Amino acid sequence: MSDSEDESIDKQLKIVIIGDGASGKTSLTTRYAQEQFGKQYKQTVGIDFFLRRIVLPGNVNVALQVWDIGGQTLGGGMLDKYLYGAHGVLLVYDITNYSSFENLEDWLVVVRRVFENEGKMPHRALVGNKVDLEHMRTVKLDKHQKFAQENGMSSHFVSAKTGDSVNLCFQKIAAEILGITLTKPELEQHQRVVKADIINYQAKEQTSKQPPPQPKSSLCAIQ
Ligand SMILES: Nc1nc2c(ncn2[C@@H]2O[C@H](COP(=O)(O)OP(=O)(O)OP(=O)(O)O)[C@@H](O)[C@H]2O)c(=O)[nH]1
Ligand SMILES: [Mg+2]
């Protein structure tokens, strides 16, 4: 099959990311689309777009059009328009911020209202972000699961910072929207290994004047 024929079987999916400000929507999107993460918080004003192509089992080429919506759009007039025509909606909260979880109720109200008229609801995914801060978790697992179940949502936990389960989350959502089953090896392939930085003790030693480490020993630290 030639490249041009490959192109013709592409499916385009509109994925909209919503949730409170600072829950990590932009971080999640840039991690997924550009393999980047920034510690600095820069509020999204309105909307940003990203595109990523993936291949699903059966050689199905999918173009994911990701709409990253600013948290401040809740209550504004534009949100309905952004949501219109979405195949999937990710409702993102920060597992260390309880109100970001509670407020998803309000975001869901808008989703329901927009799609009531369209007849068909989009795939809805509940995404708990910042799992690298597990020790600071304020939203219990059972709360998350209950909310997902009651609202017919798929359930995901990710860290935009480390990249943990980010690819997997989008892959699963796209496959589910298109009615494609992912096999266990395919699921495992998208589990990302979390990288640990190697500390250079020789460089540290020069600045801190600490006793030298044992020869040939090296340490890993997960940040
Ligand atoms: N530790 C940690 N911090 C994160 C993670 N994801 C995002 N952050 C931080 O959380 C802050 C807010 O992230 P954004 O992605 O800008 O949040 P947002 O949801 O896009 O916010 P709005 O654009 O205002 O709606 C930033 O300082 C990020 O660095 C994560 O997985 N772990
Ligand atoms: Mg943002």
PDB file of C-alpha atoms and ligand atoms in Angstrom:
ATOM      1  CA  MET A   1       0.000   0.000   0.000  1.00  0.00           C
ATOM      2  CA  SER A   2       1.429   3.387  -0.957  1.00  0.00           C
ATOM      3  CA  ASP A   3       1.753   6.317   1.411  1.00  0.00           C
ATOM      4  CA  SER A   4      -1.040   8.204  -0.269  1.00  0.00           C
ATOM      5  CA  GLU A   5      -3.399   5.261   0.181  1.00  0.00           C
ATOM      6  CA  ASP A   6      -2.314   5.125   3.815  1.00  0.00           C
ATOM      7  CA  GLU A   7      -3.309   8.756   4.176  1.00  0.00           C
ATOM      8  CA  SER A   8      -6.759   8.071   2.820  1.00  0.00           C
ATOM      9  CA  ILE A   9      -7.649   5.687   5.646  1.00  0.00           C
ATOM     10  CA  ASP A  10      -6.877   8.351   8.261  1.00  0.00           C
ATOM     11  CA  LYS A  11      -9.498   9.170  10.782  1.00  0.00           C
ATOM     12  CA  GLN A  12      -9.556  12.575  12.405  1.00  0.00           C
ATOM     13  CA  LEU A  13     -10.686  12.799  16.006  1.00  0.00           C
ATOM     14  CA  LYS A  14     -11.449  15.964  17.921  1.00  0.00           C
ATOM     15  CA  ILE A  15     -10.375  15.612  21.544  1.00  0.00           C
ATOM     16  CA  VAL A  16     -11.221  18.452  23.930  1.00  0.00           C
ATOM     17  CA  ILE A  17      -9.423  18.875  27.253  1.00  0.00           C
ATOM     18  CA  ILE A  18     -11.284  20.683  30.004  1.00  0.00           C
ATOM     19  CA  GLY A  19     -11.041  21.154  33.770  1.00  0.00           C
ATOM     20  CA  ASP A  20     -10.014  23.773  36.305  1.00  0.00           C
ATOM     21  CA  GLY A  21      -7.128  26.178  35.833  1.00  0.00           C
ATOM     22  CA  ALA A  22      -3.743  24.728  36.883  1.00  0.00           C
ATOM     23  CA  SER A  23      -4.989  21.121  36.841  1.00  0.00           C
ATOM     24  CA  GLY A  24      -2.397  20.454  34.127  1.00  0.00           C
ATOM     25  CA  LYS A  25      -4.305  20.427  30.821  1.00  0.00           C
ATOM     26  CA  THR A  26      -1.657  22.293  28.851  1.00  0.00           C
ATOM     27  CA  SER A  27       1.103  20.249  30.470  1.00  0.00           C
ATOM     28  CA  LEU A  28      -0.681  17.031  29.562  1.00  0.00           C
ATOM     29  CA  THR A  29      -1.210  18.170  25.986  1.00  0.00           C
ATOM     30  CA  THR A  30       2.348  19.384  25.433  1.00  0.00           C
ATOM     31  CA  ARG A  31       3.714  16.231  27.049  1.00  0.00           C
ATOM     32  CA  TYR A  32       1.640  14.172  24.629  1.00  0.00           C
ATOM     33  CA  ALA A  33       2.097  16.206  21.461  1.00  0.00           C
ATOM     34  CA  GLN A  34       5.638  17.540  21.959  1.00  0.00           C
ATOM     35  CA  GLU A  35       7.255  15.399  24.686  1.00  0.00           C
ATOM     36  CA  GLN A  36       7.854  18.529  26.749  1.00  0.00           C
ATOM     37  CA  PHE A  37       7.092  19.702  30.260  1.00  0.00           C
ATOM     38  CA  GLY A  38       7.492  23.124  31.852  1.00  0.00           C
ATOM     39  CA  LYS A  39       7.388  23.772  35.593  1.00  0.00           C
ATOM     40  CA  GLN A  40       6.320  27.361  35.072  1.00  0.00           C
ATOM     41  CA  TYR A  41       2.551  27.908  35.101  1.00  0.00           C
ATOM     42  CA  LYS A  42       1.332  29.946  32.147  1.00  0.00           C
ATOM     43  CA  GLN A  43      -2.437  30.281  32.101  1.00  0.00           C
ATOM     44  CA  THR A  44      -4.111  29.363  28.817  1.00  0.00           C
ATOM     45  CA  VAL A  45      -6.231  32.218  27.565  1.00  0.00           C
ATOM     46  CA  GLY A  46      -8.983  30.759  25.414  1.00  0.00           C
ATOM     47  CA  ILE A  47      -7.657  27.801  23.527  1.00  0.00           C
ATOM     48  CA  ASP A  48      -4.592  26.121  22.024  1.00  0.00           C
ATOM     49  CA  PHE A  49      -4.480  23.395  19.372  1.00  0.00           C
ATOM     50  CA  PHE A  50      -2.175  20.434  18.969  1.00  0.00           C
ATOM     51  CA  LEU A  51      -2.066  17.623  16.458  1.00  0.00           C
ATOM     52  CA  ARG A  52      -0.623  14.146  16.810  1.00  0.00           C
ATOM     53  CA  ARG A  53      -0.844  11.201  14.483  1.00  0.00           C
ATOM     54  CA  ILE A  54      -1.014   7.696  15.850  1.00  0.00           C
ATOM     55  CA  VAL A  55      -1.470   4.238  14.406  1.00  0.00           C
ATOM     56  CA  LEU A  56      -3.992   1.907  15.986  1.00  0.00           C
ATOM     57  CA  PRO A  57      -4.195  -1.869  15.530  1.00  0.00           C
ATOM     58  CA  GLY A  58      -5.330  -2.841  12.033  1.00  0.00           C
ATOM     59  CA  ASN A  59      -3.012  -0.131  10.632  1.00  0.00           C
ATOM     60  CA  VAL A  60      -5.599   2.549  11.280  1.00  0.00           C
ATOM     61  CA  ASN A  61      -3.953   5.958  10.991  1.00  0.00           C
ATOM     62  CA  VAL A  62      -5.548   8.456  13.294  1.00  0.00           C
ATOM     63  CA  ALA A  63      -4.984  12.199  13.475  1.00  0.00           C
ATOM     64  CA  LEU A  64      -5.780  13.428  16.961  1.00  0.00           C
ATOM     65  CA  GLN A  65      -6.722  17.074  17.014  1.00  0.00           C
ATOM     66  CA  VAL A  66      -6.297  18.093  20.649  1.00  0.00           C
ATOM     67  CA  TRP A  67      -8.084  21.228  21.867  1.00  0.00           C
ATOM     68  CA  ASP A  68      -6.513  22.535  25.074  1.00  0.00           C
ATOM     69  CA  ILE A  69      -9.078  24.794  26.724  1.00  0.00           C
ATOM     70  CA  GLY A  70      -8.217  27.426  29.355  1.00  0.00           C
ATOM     71  CA  GLY A  71      -9.771  26.758  32.780  1.00  0.00           C
ATOM     72  CA  GLN A  72     -11.194  30.283  32.803  1.00  0.00           C
ATOM     73  CA  THR A  73     -13.581  29.495  29.958  1.00  0.00           C
ATOM     74  CA  LEU A  74     -16.052  27.786  32.332  1.00  0.00           C
ATOM     75  CA  GLY A  75     -19.030  30.121  32.569  1.00  0.00           C
ATOM     76  CA  GLY A  76     -18.014  31.993  29.417  1.00  0.00           C
ATOM     77  CA  GLY A  77     -19.841  31.948  26.112  1.00  0.00           C
ATOM     78  CA  MET A  78     -17.145  30.178  24.080  1.00  0.00           C
ATOM     79  CA  LEU A  79     -16.974  26.825  25.859  1.00  0.00           C
ATOM     80  CA  ASP A  80     -20.061  25.436  24.101  1.00  0.00           C
ATOM     81  CA  LYS A  81     -18.482  26.230  20.745  1.00  0.00           C
ATOM     82  CA  TYR A  82     -15.169  24.608  21.672  1.00  0.00           C
ATOM     83  CA  LEU A  83     -16.939  21.416  22.739  1.00  0.00           C
ATOM     84  CA  TYR A  84     -19.150  21.203  19.682  1.00  0.00           C
ATOM     85  CA  GLY A  85     -18.399  18.171  17.505  1.00  0.00           C
ATOM     86  CA  ALA A  86     -15.939  16.570  19.960  1.00  0.00           C
ATOM     87  CA  HIS A  87     -15.442  12.813  19.723  1.00  0.00           C
ATOM     88  CA  GLY A  88     -13.787  12.705  23.131  1.00  0.00           C
ATOM     89  CA  VAL A  89     -13.698  15.002  26.154  1.00  0.00           C
ATOM     90  CA  LEU A  90     -10.997  14.664  28.813  1.00  0.00           C
ATOM     91  CA  LEU A  91     -12.044  16.039  32.194  1.00  0.00           C
ATOM     92  CA  VAL A  92      -8.768  16.702  33.980  1.00  0.00           C
ATOM     93  CA  TYR A  93      -8.253  17.359  37.683  1.00  0.00           C
ATOM     94  CA  ASP A  94      -5.227  17.627  39.960  1.00  0.00           C
ATOM     95  CA  ILE A  95      -5.152  14.731  42.472  1.00  0.00           C
ATOM     96  CA  THR A  96      -3.659  17.099  45.089  1.00  0.00           C
ATOM     97  CA  ASN A  97      -6.416  19.706  44.686  1.00  0.00           C
ATOM     98  CA  TYR A  98      -9.845  18.558  45.848  1.00  0.00           C
ATOM     99  CA  SER A  99     -11.768  21.500  44.430  1.00  0.00           C
ATOM    100  CA  SER A 100     -10.421  20.789  40.943  1.00  0.00           C
ATOM    101  CA  PHE A 101     -12.102  17.376  41.279  1.00  0.00           C
ATOM    102  CA  GLU A 102     -15.375  18.736  42.724  1.00  0.00           C
ATOM    103  CA  ASN A 103     -15.632  21.342  39.995  1.00  0.00           C
ATOM    104  CA  LEU A 104     -15.712  18.676  37.300  1.00  0.00           C
ATOM    105  CA  GLU A 105     -19.449  18.461  38.053  1.00  0.00           C
ATOM    106  CA  ASP A 106     -19.828  21.965  36.632  1.00  0.00           C
ATOM    107  CA  TRP A 107     -17.753  21.110  33.557  1.00  0.00           C
ATOM    108  CA  LEU A 108     -19.860  18.002  32.971  1.00  0.00           C
ATOM    109  CA  VAL A 109     -23.066  20.043  33.125  1.00  0.00           C
ATOM    110  CA  VAL A 110     -21.820  22.047  30.145  1.00  0.00           C
ATOM    111  CA  VAL A 111     -20.796  18.894  28.246  1.00  0.00           C
ATOM    112  CA  ARG A 112     -24.260  17.367  28.779  1.00  0.00           C
ATOM    113  CA  ARG A 113     -26.004  20.554  27.701  1.00  0.00           C
ATOM    114  CA  VAL A 114     -23.975  20.902  24.500  1.00  0.00           C
ATOM    115  CA  PHE A 115     -24.451  17.286  23.433  1.00  0.00           C
ATOM    116  CA  GLU A 116     -28.099  16.976  24.465  1.00  0.00           C
ATOM    117  CA  ASN A 117     -29.000  18.609  21.182  1.00  0.00           C
ATOM    118  CA  GLU A 118     -26.487  16.644  19.130  1.00  0.00           C
ATOM    119  CA  GLY A 119     -28.085  13.370  20.171  1.00  0.00           C
ATOM    120  CA  LYS A 120     -24.820  11.503  20.768  1.00  0.00           C
ATOM    121  CA  MET A 121     -22.574  12.077  23.775  1.00  0.00           C
ATOM    122  CA  PRO A 122     -18.804  12.048  23.145  1.00  0.00           C
ATOM    123  CA  HIS A 123     -16.506   9.630  24.945  1.00  0.00           C
ATOM    124  CA  ARG A 124     -15.867  11.120  28.390  1.00  0.00           C
ATOM    125  CA  ALA A 125     -12.632  10.399  30.242  1.00  0.00           C
ATOM    126  CA  LEU A 126     -11.875  11.196  33.876  1.00  0.00           C
ATOM    127  CA  VAL A 127      -8.175  12.040  34.158  1.00  0.00           C
ATOM    128  CA  GLY A 128      -6.450  12.401  37.542  1.00  0.00           C
ATOM    129  CA  ASN A 129      -3.196  14.281  36.847  1.00  0.00           C
ATOM    130  CA  LYS A 130      -0.001  14.815  38.909  1.00  0.00           C
ATOM    131  CA  VAL A 131       0.352  11.238  40.158  1.00  0.00           C
ATOM    132  CA  ASP A 132       4.044  12.044  40.718  1.00  0.00           C
ATOM    133  CA  LEU A 133       2.695  13.906  43.780  1.00  0.00           C
ATOM    134  CA  GLU A 134       0.968  10.785  45.151  1.00  0.00           C
ATOM    135  CA  HIS A 135       2.121  11.662  48.699  1.00  0.00           C
ATOM    136  CA  MET A 136       0.040  14.861  48.460  1.00  0.00           C
ATOM    137  CA  ARG A 137      -3.095  13.211  47.091  1.00  0.00           C
ATOM    138  CA  THR A 138      -6.340  14.665  48.475  1.00  0.00           C
ATOM    139  CA  VAL A 139      -8.787  12.942  46.121  1.00  0.00           C
ATOM    140  CA  LYS A 140      -9.238   9.357  47.251  1.00  0.00           C
ATOM    141  CA  LEU A 141      -9.239   6.579  44.657  1.00  0.00           C
ATOM    142  CA  ASP A 142     -12.772   5.455  45.494  1.00  0.00           C
ATOM    143  CA  LYS A 143     -14.101   9.006  44.950  1.00  0.00           C
ATOM    144  CA  HIS A 144     -12.488   9.038  41.519  1.00  0.00           C
ATOM    145  CA  GLN A 145     -13.855   5.602  40.621  1.00  0.00           C
ATOM    146  CA  LYS A 146     -17.378   6.401  41.856  1.00  0.00           C
ATOM    147  CA  PHE A 147     -17.484   9.620  39.846  1.00  0.00           C
ATOM    148  CA  ALA A 148     -16.271   7.870  36.695  1.00  0.00           C
ATOM    149  CA  GLN A 149     -18.785   5.076  37.103  1.00  0.00           C
ATOM    150  CA  GLU A 150     -21.762   7.312  37.860  1.00  0.00           C
ATOM    151  CA  ASN A 151     -21.058   9.448  34.819  1.00  0.00           C
ATOM    152  CA  GLY A 152     -20.162   6.723  32.337  1.00  0.00           C
ATOM    153  CA  MET A 153     -16.557   7.849  32.002  1.00  0.00           C
ATOM    154  CA  SER A 154     -13.357   5.947  31.335  1.00  0.00           C
ATOM    155  CA  SER A 155     -10.808   6.318  34.119  1.00  0.00           C
ATOM    156  CA  HIS A 156      -7.149   7.378  33.880  1.00  0.00           C
ATOM    157  CA  PHE A 157      -4.274   8.459  36.112  1.00  0.00           C
ATOM    158  CA  VAL A 158      -1.340  10.293  34.583  1.00  0.00           C
ATOM    159  CA  SER A 159       1.579  12.549  35.309  1.00  0.00           C
ATOM    160  CA  ALA A 160       2.252  15.220  32.719  1.00  0.00           C
ATOM    161  CA  LYS A 161       5.516  15.867  34.554  1.00  0.00           C
ATOM    162  CA  THR A 162       7.048  12.394  34.282  1.00  0.00           C
ATOM    163  CA  GLY A 163       4.957  11.334  31.279  1.00  0.00           C
ATOM    164  CA  ASP A 164       3.602   8.393  33.260  1.00  0.00           C
ATOM    165  CA  SER A 165       0.658   6.785  31.354  1.00  0.00           C
ATOM    166  CA  VAL A 166       0.128   9.859  29.146  1.00  0.00           C
ATOM    167  CA  ASN A 167       0.486   8.054  25.798  1.00  0.00           C
ATOM    168  CA  LEU A 168      -1.519   5.157  27.134  1.00  0.00           C
ATOM    169  CA  CYS A 169      -4.362   7.462  28.152  1.00  0.00           C
ATOM    170  CA  PHE A 170      -4.748   9.002  24.671  1.00  0.00           C
ATOM    171  CA  GLN A 171      -4.209   5.662  22.936  1.00  0.00           C
ATOM    172  CA  LYS A 172      -6.954   3.999  24.985  1.00  0.00           C
ATOM    173  CA  ILE A 173      -9.380   6.850  24.426  1.00  0.00           C
ATOM    174  CA  ALA A 174      -8.811   6.953  20.652  1.00  0.00           C
ATOM    175  CA  ALA A 175      -9.175   3.160  20.408  1.00  0.00           C
ATOM    176  CA  GLU A 176     -12.378   3.195  22.430  1.00  0.00           C
ATOM    177  CA  ILE A 177     -13.906   5.961  20.317  1.00  0.00           C
ATOM    178  CA  LEU A 178     -13.157   3.985  17.150  1.00  0.00           C
ATOM    179  CA  GLY A 179     -14.293   0.671  18.632  1.00  0.00           C
ATOM    180  CA  ILE A 180     -10.807  -0.845  18.378  1.00  0.00           C
ATOM    181  CA  THR A 181      -9.636  -3.309  21.015  1.00  0.00           C
ATOM    182  CA  LEU A 182      -6.071  -2.914  22.250  1.00  0.00           C
ATOM    183  CA  THR A 183      -4.297  -6.141  23.115  1.00  0.00           C
ATOM    184  CA  LYS A 184      -2.159  -6.524  26.241  1.00  0.00           C
ATOM    185  CA  PRO A 185       1.171  -6.113  24.376  1.00  0.00           C
ATOM    186  CA  GLU A 186      -0.164  -2.975  22.703  1.00  0.00           C
ATOM    187  CA  LEU A 187      -1.211  -1.567  26.060  1.00  0.00           C
ATOM    188  CA  GLU A 188       2.184  -2.390  27.565  1.00  0.00           C
ATOM    189  CA  GLN A 189       3.967  -0.778  24.643  1.00  0.00           C
ATOM    190  CA  HIS A 190       2.420   2.551  25.587  1.00  0.00           C
ATOM    191  CA  GLN A 191       3.326   2.340  29.262  1.00  0.00           C
ATOM    192  CA  ARG A 192       6.146   4.817  29.561  1.00  0.00           C
ATOM    193  CA  VAL A 193       9.193   4.013  31.623  1.00  0.00           C
ATOM    194  CA  VAL A 194       9.745   6.840  34.074  1.00  0.00           C
ATOM    195  CA  LYS A 195      13.253   8.190  33.681  1.00  0.00           C
ATOM    196  CA  ALA A 196      15.380   8.945  36.731  1.00  0.00           C
ATOM    197  CA  ASP A 197      18.166  11.488  36.586  1.00  0.00           C
ATOM    198  CA  ILE A 198      21.639  10.233  37.426  1.00  0.00           C
ATOM    199  CA  ILE A 199      23.308  12.499  39.934  1.00  0.00           C
ATOM    200  CA  ASN A 200      26.877  13.356  39.065  1.00  0.00           C
ATOM    201  CA  TYR A 201      28.512  13.087  42.473  1.00  0.00           C
ATOM    202  CA  GLN A 202      31.907  14.161  41.222  1.00  0.00           C
ATOM    203  CA  ALA A 203      30.519  17.516  40.075  1.00  0.00           C
ATOM    204  CA  LYS A 204      28.519  17.851  43.314  1.00  0.00           C
ATOM    205  CA  GLU A 205      31.549  17.040  45.382  1.00  0.00           C
ATOM    206  CA  GLN A 206      33.476  19.989  43.993  1.00  0.00           C
ATOM    207  CA  THR A 207      30.792  22.451  44.991  1.00  0.00           C
ATOM    208  CA  SER A 208      29.684  20.976  48.333  1.00  0.00           C
ATOM    209  CA  LYS A 209      33.080  19.635  49.542  1.00  0.00           C
ATOM    210  CA  GLN A 210      31.424  16.467  50.791  1.00  0.00           C
ATOM    211  CA  PRO A 211      33.470  13.276  51.253  1.00  0.00           C
ATOM    212  CA  PRO A 212      34.007  11.534  47.917  1.00  0.00           C
ATOM    213  CA  PRO A 213      31.656   8.667  47.088  1.00  0.00           C
ATOM    214  CA  GLN A 214      32.845   5.067  46.802  1.00  0.00           C
ATOM    215  CA  PRO A 215      34.548   4.469  43.463  1.00  0.00           C
ATOM    216  CA  LYS A 216      32.222   3.302  40.677  1.00  0.00           C
ATOM    217  CA  SER A 217      29.054   3.838  42.727  1.00  0.00           C
ATOM    218  CA  SER A 218      26.205   5.763  41.171  1.00  0.00           C
ATOM    219  CA  LEU A 219      22.819   6.831  42.500  1.00  0.00           C
ATOM    220  CA  CYS A 220      19.487   7.552  40.930  1.00  0.00           C
ATOM    221  CA  ALA A 221      17.034  10.095  42.182  1.00  0.00           C
ATOM    222  CA  ILE A 222      13.427  10.406  41.082  1.00  0.00           C
ATOM    223  CA  GLN A 223      12.376  14.024  41.166  1.00  0.00           C
TER     224      GLN A 223
HETATM  225  N1  LIG B   1       4.117  17.937  39.792  1.00  0.00           N
HETATM  226  C1  LIG B   1       3.381  18.110  38.693  1.00  0.00           C
HETATM  227  N2  LIG B   1       3.073  19.348  38.276  1.00  0.00           N
HETATM  228  C2  LIG B   1       2.340  19.480  37.165  1.00  0.00           C
HETATM  229  C3  LIG B   1       1.860  18.357  36.430  1.00  0.00           C
HETATM  230  N3  LIG B   1       1.110  18.798  35.390  1.00  0.00           N
HETATM  231  C4  LIG B   1       1.135  20.141  35.463  1.00  0.00           C
HETATM  232  N4  LIG B   1       1.865  20.558  36.516  1.00  0.00           N
HETATM  233  C5  LIG B   1       2.131  21.952  36.921  1.00  0.00           C
HETATM  234  O1  LIG B   1       0.880  22.549  37.223  1.00  0.00           O
HETATM  235  C6  LIG B   1       0.858  23.915  36.811  1.00  0.00           C
HETATM  236  C7  LIG B   1      -0.346  24.172  35.908  1.00  0.00           C
HETATM  237  O2  LIG B   1      -0.203  23.414  34.725  1.00  0.00           O
HETATM  238  P1  LIG B   1      -0.940  23.825  33.357  1.00  0.00           P
HETATM  239  O3  LIG B   1      -0.749  22.682  32.441  1.00  0.00           O
HETATM  240  O4  LIG B   1      -0.509  25.158  32.898  1.00  0.00           O
HETATM  241  O5  LIG B   1      -2.460  23.908  33.846  1.00  0.00           O
HETATM  242  P2  LIG B   1      -3.757  24.201  32.966  1.00  0.00           P
HETATM  243  O6  LIG B   1      -4.776  23.206  33.391  1.00  0.00           O
HETATM  244  O7  LIG B   1      -3.413  24.229  31.519  1.00  0.00           O
HETATM  245  O8  LIG B   1      -4.199  25.632  33.477  1.00  0.00           O
HETATM  246  P3  LIG B   1      -5.102  26.745  32.673  1.00  0.00           P
HETATM  247  O9  LIG B   1      -4.424  27.008  31.357  1.00  0.00           O
HETATM  248  O10 LIG B   1      -5.136  27.950  33.550  1.00  0.00           O
HETATM  249  O11 LIG B   1      -6.467  26.158  32.507  1.00  0.00           O
HETATM  250  C8  LIG B   1       2.202  24.163  36.121  1.00  0.00           C
HETATM  251  O12 LIG B   1       3.065  24.793  37.052  1.00  0.00           O
HETATM  252  C9  LIG B   1       2.701  22.775  35.775  1.00  0.00           C
HETATM  253  O13 LIG B   1       4.115  22.713  35.750  1.00  0.00           O
HETATM  254  C10 LIG B   1       2.202  17.048  36.906  1.00  0.00           C
HETATM  255  O14 LIG B   1       1.852  16.008  36.356  1.00  0.00           O
HETATM  256  N5  LIG B   1       2.954  17.002  38.048  1.00  0.00           N
HETATM  257 MG    MG B   2      -3.529  25.668  30.124  1.00  0.00          MG
END
